[in-house]
Structure formats: structure tokens, C-alpha cells
Short mmCIF file of C-alpha atoms in Angstrom, two decimals:
data_model
loop_
_atom_site.label_atom_id
_atom_site.label_comp_id
_atom_site.label_asym_id
_atom_site.label_seq_id
_atom_site.Cartn_x
_atom_site.Cartn_y
_atom_site.Cartn_z
CA UNK J 1 207.16 99.56 124.42
CA UNK J 2 205.89 96.55 122.56
CA UNK J 3 207.32 94.21 125.19
CA UNK J 4 205.64 96.28 127.89
CA UNK J 5 202.21 95.83 126.29
CA UNK J 6 202.83 92.09 125.97
CA UNK J 7 203.74 91.84 129.64
CA UNK J 8 200.67 93.83 130.69
CA UNK J 9 198.42 91.65 128.55
CA UNK J 10 199.97 88.50 129.99
CA UNK J 11 199.43 89.73 133.55
CA UNK J 12 195.84 90.59 132.72
CA UNK J 13 195.21 87.11 131.35
CA UNK J 14 196.71 85.53 134.42
CA UNK J 15 194.44 87.62 136.60
CA UNK J 16 191.36 86.71 134.56
CA UNK J 17 192.15 83.02 134.21
CA UNK J 18 191.18 81.98 137.76
CA UNK J 19 187.90 83.89 137.51
CA UNK J 20 187.09 82.24 134.17
CA UNK J 21 188.02 78.72 135.29
CA UNK J 22 186.52 79.01 138.76
CA UNK J 23 183.26 77.24 139.57
CA UNK J 24 181.28 77.57 142.76
CA UNK J 25 181.42 74.59 145.06
CA UNK J 26 178.12 73.16 146.19
CA UNK J 27 176.74 70.23 148.16
CA UNK J 28 173.73 68.06 147.45
CA UNK J 29 171.19 68.01 150.27
CA UNK J 30 169.55 64.71 149.26
CA UNK J 31 169.96 61.76 146.94
CA UNK J 32 169.06 63.64 143.80
CA UNK J 33 168.97 62.80 140.10
CA UNK J 34 171.34 64.71 137.86
CA UNK J 35 169.39 65.17 134.66
CA UNK J 36 170.11 65.85 131.00
CA UNK J 37 168.25 69.17 131.16
CA UNK J 38 166.70 71.67 133.57
CA UNK J 39 163.50 69.76 134.30
CA UNK J 40 162.48 66.59 136.10
CA UNK J 41 161.09 65.42 132.76
CA UNK J 42 164.53 65.16 131.18
CA UNK J 43 166.32 61.79 131.42
CA UNK J 44 168.34 61.10 134.56
CA UNK J 45 172.05 60.62 133.89
CA UNK J 46 173.33 59.95 137.42
CA UNK J 47 172.33 59.97 141.08
CA UNK J 48 174.20 62.36 143.36
CA UNK J 49 174.27 61.02 146.93
CA UNK J 50 173.30 63.34 149.76
CA UNK J 51 176.20 65.44 151.02
CA UNK J 52 178.29 64.97 147.86
CA UNK J 53 180.35 67.86 146.55
CA UNK J 54 179.48 69.25 143.12
CA UNK J 55 180.91 72.02 140.98
CA UNK J 56 178.28 74.57 139.96
CA UNK J 57 179.10 75.68 136.42
CA UNK J 58 176.16 78.00 135.95
CA UNK J 59 172.45 78.47 136.61
CA UNK J 60 169.44 79.62 134.63
CA UNK J 61 168.01 83.03 135.33
CA UNK J 62 164.36 82.14 134.75
CA UNK J 63 164.14 78.85 136.68
CA UNK J 64 166.16 77.64 139.65
CA UNK J 65 168.18 74.92 137.87
CA UNK J 66 171.96 74.67 137.73
CA UNK J 67 174.47 72.97 135.48
CA UNK J 68 176.75 70.96 137.77
CA UNK J 69 179.73 68.65 137.45
CA UNK J 70 179.89 65.48 139.50
CA UNK J 71 182.80 63.03 139.19
CA UNK J 72 183.57 64.26 135.70
CA UNK J 73 179.96 63.98 134.51
CA UNK J 74 177.74 66.90 133.68
CA UNK J 75 174.05 67.45 134.22
CA UNK J 76 171.34 69.59 135.76
CA UNK J 77 170.07 69.73 139.34
CA UNK J 78 167.39 71.90 140.88
CA UNK J 79 168.80 74.62 143.15
CA UNK J 80 166.50 73.48 145.94
CA UNK J 81 168.71 70.39 146.33
CA UNK J 82 172.05 72.23 146.21
CA UNK J 83 173.65 74.35 148.91
CA UNK J 84 176.75 76.52 148.75
CA UNK J 85 178.89 78.19 151.38
CA UNK J 86 178.09 81.90 151.70
CA UNK J 87 179.45 84.09 154.52
CA UNK J 88 180.43 81.08 156.58
CA UNK J 89 177.04 79.41 156.26
CA UNK J 90 175.38 77.13 153.77
CA UNK J 91 172.54 78.54 151.72
CA UNK J 92 170.37 77.00 149.07
CA UNK J 93 171.46 78.10 145.64
CA UNK J 94 169.00 80.66 144.31
CA UNK J 95 169.06 83.70 142.01
CA UNK J 96 169.83 86.06 144.89
CA UNK J 97 173.10 84.21 145.51
CA UNK J 98 174.30 83.79 141.93
CA UNK J 99 176.31 86.99 141.85
CA UNK J 100 177.74 86.80 145.41
CA UNK J 101 178.81 83.19 144.82
CA UNK J 102 180.26 83.97 141.41
CA UNK J 103 177.83 81.68 139.59
CA UNK J 104 177.29 82.77 135.99
CA UNK J 105 173.80 82.86 134.52
CA UNK J 106 173.68 80.65 131.45
CA UNK J 107 171.26 79.30 128.88
CA UNK J 108 170.44 75.72 127.98
CA UNK J 109 170.36 74.23 124.49
CA UNK J 110 169.72 70.54 123.97
CA UNK J 111 171.72 70.46 120.74
CA UNK J 112 174.88 72.06 122.13
CA UNK J 113 174.75 70.49 125.56
CA UNK J 114 173.91 66.97 124.43
CA UNK J 115 176.44 67.09 121.58
CA UNK J 116 179.09 67.89 124.16
CA UNK J 117 178.18 65.44 126.94
CA UNK J 118 175.66 62.79 125.86
CA UNK J 119 176.63 61.43 122.47
CA UNK J 120 177.00 57.93 123.92
CA UNK J 121 173.63 57.96 125.68
CA UNK J 122 170.59 56.09 124.37
CA UNK J 123 168.35 59.15 124.54
CA UNK J 124 170.72 61.12 122.30
CA UNK J 125 169.10 59.68 119.17
CA UNK J 126 165.84 61.42 120.14
CA UNK J 127 167.51 64.82 120.63
CA UNK J 128 165.50 66.37 117.75
CA UNK J 129 162.27 65.78 119.64
CA UNK J 130 163.83 66.67 123.01
CA UNK J 131 165.12 69.92 121.52
CA UNK J 132 161.52 71.13 121.32
CA UNK J 133 161.18 70.69 125.07
CA UNK J 134 160.28 67.79 127.37
CA UNK J 135 156.57 68.59 127.22
CA UNK J 136 156.61 68.22 123.45
CA UNK J 137 158.64 65.02 123.67
CA UNK J 138 156.21 63.35 126.07
CA UNK J 139 153.19 64.63 124.17
CA UNK J 140 154.66 63.25 120.96
CA UNK J 141 155.46 59.95 122.66
CA UNK J 142 151.93 59.71 124.09
CA UNK J 143 150.51 60.36 120.63
CA UNK J 144 152.70 57.61 119.17
CA UNK J 145 151.58 55.22 121.91
CA UNK J 146 147.93 56.05 121.23
CA UNK J 147 148.43 55.52 117.51
CA UNK J 148 150.07 52.17 118.18
CA UNK J 149 147.26 51.15 120.54
CA UNK J 150 144.67 52.19 117.97
CA UNK J 151 146.41 50.13 115.30
CA UNK J 152 146.57 47.15 117.63
CA UNK J 153 142.91 47.55 118.56
CA UNK J 154 141.99 47.92 114.89
CA UNK J 155 143.98 44.78 114.11
CA UNK J 156 142.23 42.87 116.90
CA UNK J 157 138.88 44.20 115.75
CA UNK J 158 139.59 43.17 112.16
CA UNK J 159 140.57 39.73 113.39
CA UNK J 160 137.37 39.46 115.43
CA UNK J 161 135.34 40.65 112.46
CA UNK J 162 136.93 38.01 110.26
CA UNK J 163 136.23 35.33 112.87
CA UNK J 164 132.65 36.51 113.20
CA UNK J 165 132.19 36.54 109.42
CA UNK J 166 133.65 33.04 109.22
CA UNK J 167 131.31 31.83 111.97
CA UNK J 168 128.35 33.54 110.32
CA UNK J 169 129.20 31.89 107.00
CA UNK J 170 129.46 28.48 108.64
CA UNK J 171 126.20 28.99 110.53
CA UNK J 172 124.49 30.12 107.33
CA UNK J 173 125.78 27.05 105.50
CA UNK J 174 124.57 24.83 108.35
CA UNK J 175 121.14 26.43 108.25
CA UNK J 176 120.92 26.06 104.49
CA UNK J 177 121.96 22.40 104.73
CA UNK J 178 119.40 21.75 107.48
CA UNK J 179 116.69 23.49 105.47
CA UNK J 180 117.60 21.45 102.40
CA UNK J 181 117.53 18.19 104.34
CA UNK J 182 114.23 19.12 106.00
CA UNK J 183 112.72 19.97 102.60
CA UNK J 184 113.85 16.63 101.19
CA UNK J 185 112.29 14.76 104.12
CA UNK J 186 109.05 16.68 103.71
CA UNK J 187 108.94 15.84 99.98
CA UNK J 188 109.55 12.17 100.76
CA UNK J 189 106.75 12.24 103.32
CA UNK J 190 104.35 13.82 100.83
CA UNK J 191 105.18 11.22 98.19
CA UNK J 192 104.54 8.52 100.74
CA UNK J 193 101.15 9.99 101.68
CA UNK J 194 100.03 10.31 98.02
CA UNK J 195 100.84 6.65 97.13
CA UNK J 196 97.63 4.51 96.65
CA UNK J 197 97.70 1.68 99.15
CA UNK J 198 98.01 -1.75 97.58
CA UNK J 199 95.45 -4.09 98.92
CA UNK J 200 98.17 -6.63 99.17
CA UNK J 201 99.74 -4.42 101.73
CA UNK J 202 96.97 -5.47 104.17
CA UNK J 203 97.04 -8.79 105.90
CA UNK J 204 94.80 -11.30 104.17
CA UNK J 205 92.72 -13.60 106.19
CA UNK J 206 92.53 -17.22 105.07
CA UNK J 207 89.66 -17.73 102.67
CA UNK J 208 89.39 -14.04 101.78
CA UNK J 209 88.78 -13.99 98.00
CA UNK J 210 90.37 -10.50 97.68
CA UNK J 211 93.76 -11.95 98.53
CA UNK J 212 93.73 -14.01 95.36
CA UNK J 213 93.75 -10.94 93.11
#
């Protein structure tokens, strides 16, 4: 009896194995980016040429994005760029075809997915910010860029202020020096005007008795 149960279980596993391992075959309808997540805002990891075959591993239920395999790489492509064969015709992959095509509905997690497939990618080091969603990542990046621009502008402004202060100091010193020199010239002029003329300063005519003094 025990051997019978083992045999039945083994047969059941063999019957389930193809269904578990099977992935729906699809075809790209254009040169499309395969991305690191279900949004055009996630980093692109590869370009799938038009007409290329892909393996559809699963799709999201809330948005029309699918996890696909292409030449051993994994990533996400919008269903509007993927077709699959259904009843002898190609249809665009959408929620109404998930069940008939045998495509499982899955969820996406940056941490799990990126840990599995993107550890060697440059963007992996920012996974903590990406895990909050691409909108948060870009908003955070924009804020960092604005902060950096503000710091650079503040640095330029401080430099301009220092240059202006230096010029103002030099101009003030020049004005003070000019005022001092002008005051000295005015004092010299006043001393010259107050000096009593010496009669000997005038030209003496021959025979003028005042010249003998």
C-alpha cells in the first residue's frame, strides 16, 4: 500500500511538473526596452528586437506589464508590445488572455526581483530608493539635484559677494587716499596764500631805493 501511494504521488508530480515549468511563448512587436520593473521609468536592461521570441513568466493583474525572459535575461515589458499565439492567431497579451494562455498573475517586488537578477547592475546600489517606486526615486533625485544646484549657486553667490566686498574695500581705500591727498594739496595752497609776499620777490628796477633794503 505504501508503494502504491508513492507511485501515485510520483505520477502526480510528473503531471504537474510541465504545468509548473511551462511559460507562455510570446513575440515582441517592436524594438522594445526590457526594463528592471513594470514601468517605463525603471532602468532599461536590454533591447528586444522586433519579432524576437520571449518567454512570458507572468503578468501583473493591475497593470498590463509582464515578466519575460529573453536570451537568459529577465525583465519587464508592456503587454502592448508582446503578442502570443491564441487559437491559431496572434493576440496582444492582456488580462483577458492570461488564463487561456496559461500566464500566471504575479506581483513585483524590487528587493526580491533585483536580488535575483540585477546584483551586478549599477542601479542595484540604489534599490532602497527604487523599492519605494520609480516616482519616489525620480522625485528624490530631482530634490537632490535642486539641493546641489542651490549649493552651487550659493557658493557662486558667496564668491561674488566676496569679490564685491574686496572691490568695495579697494574703492573705499582709493577714495580715502584721494581725499587725503586732496586735503593735503588744499592745506598747502592755503599756506601759500597766507604767506606775506617779500618785496624782494618783485623785480627791482635799477635805481629803485626799495631794492637796497
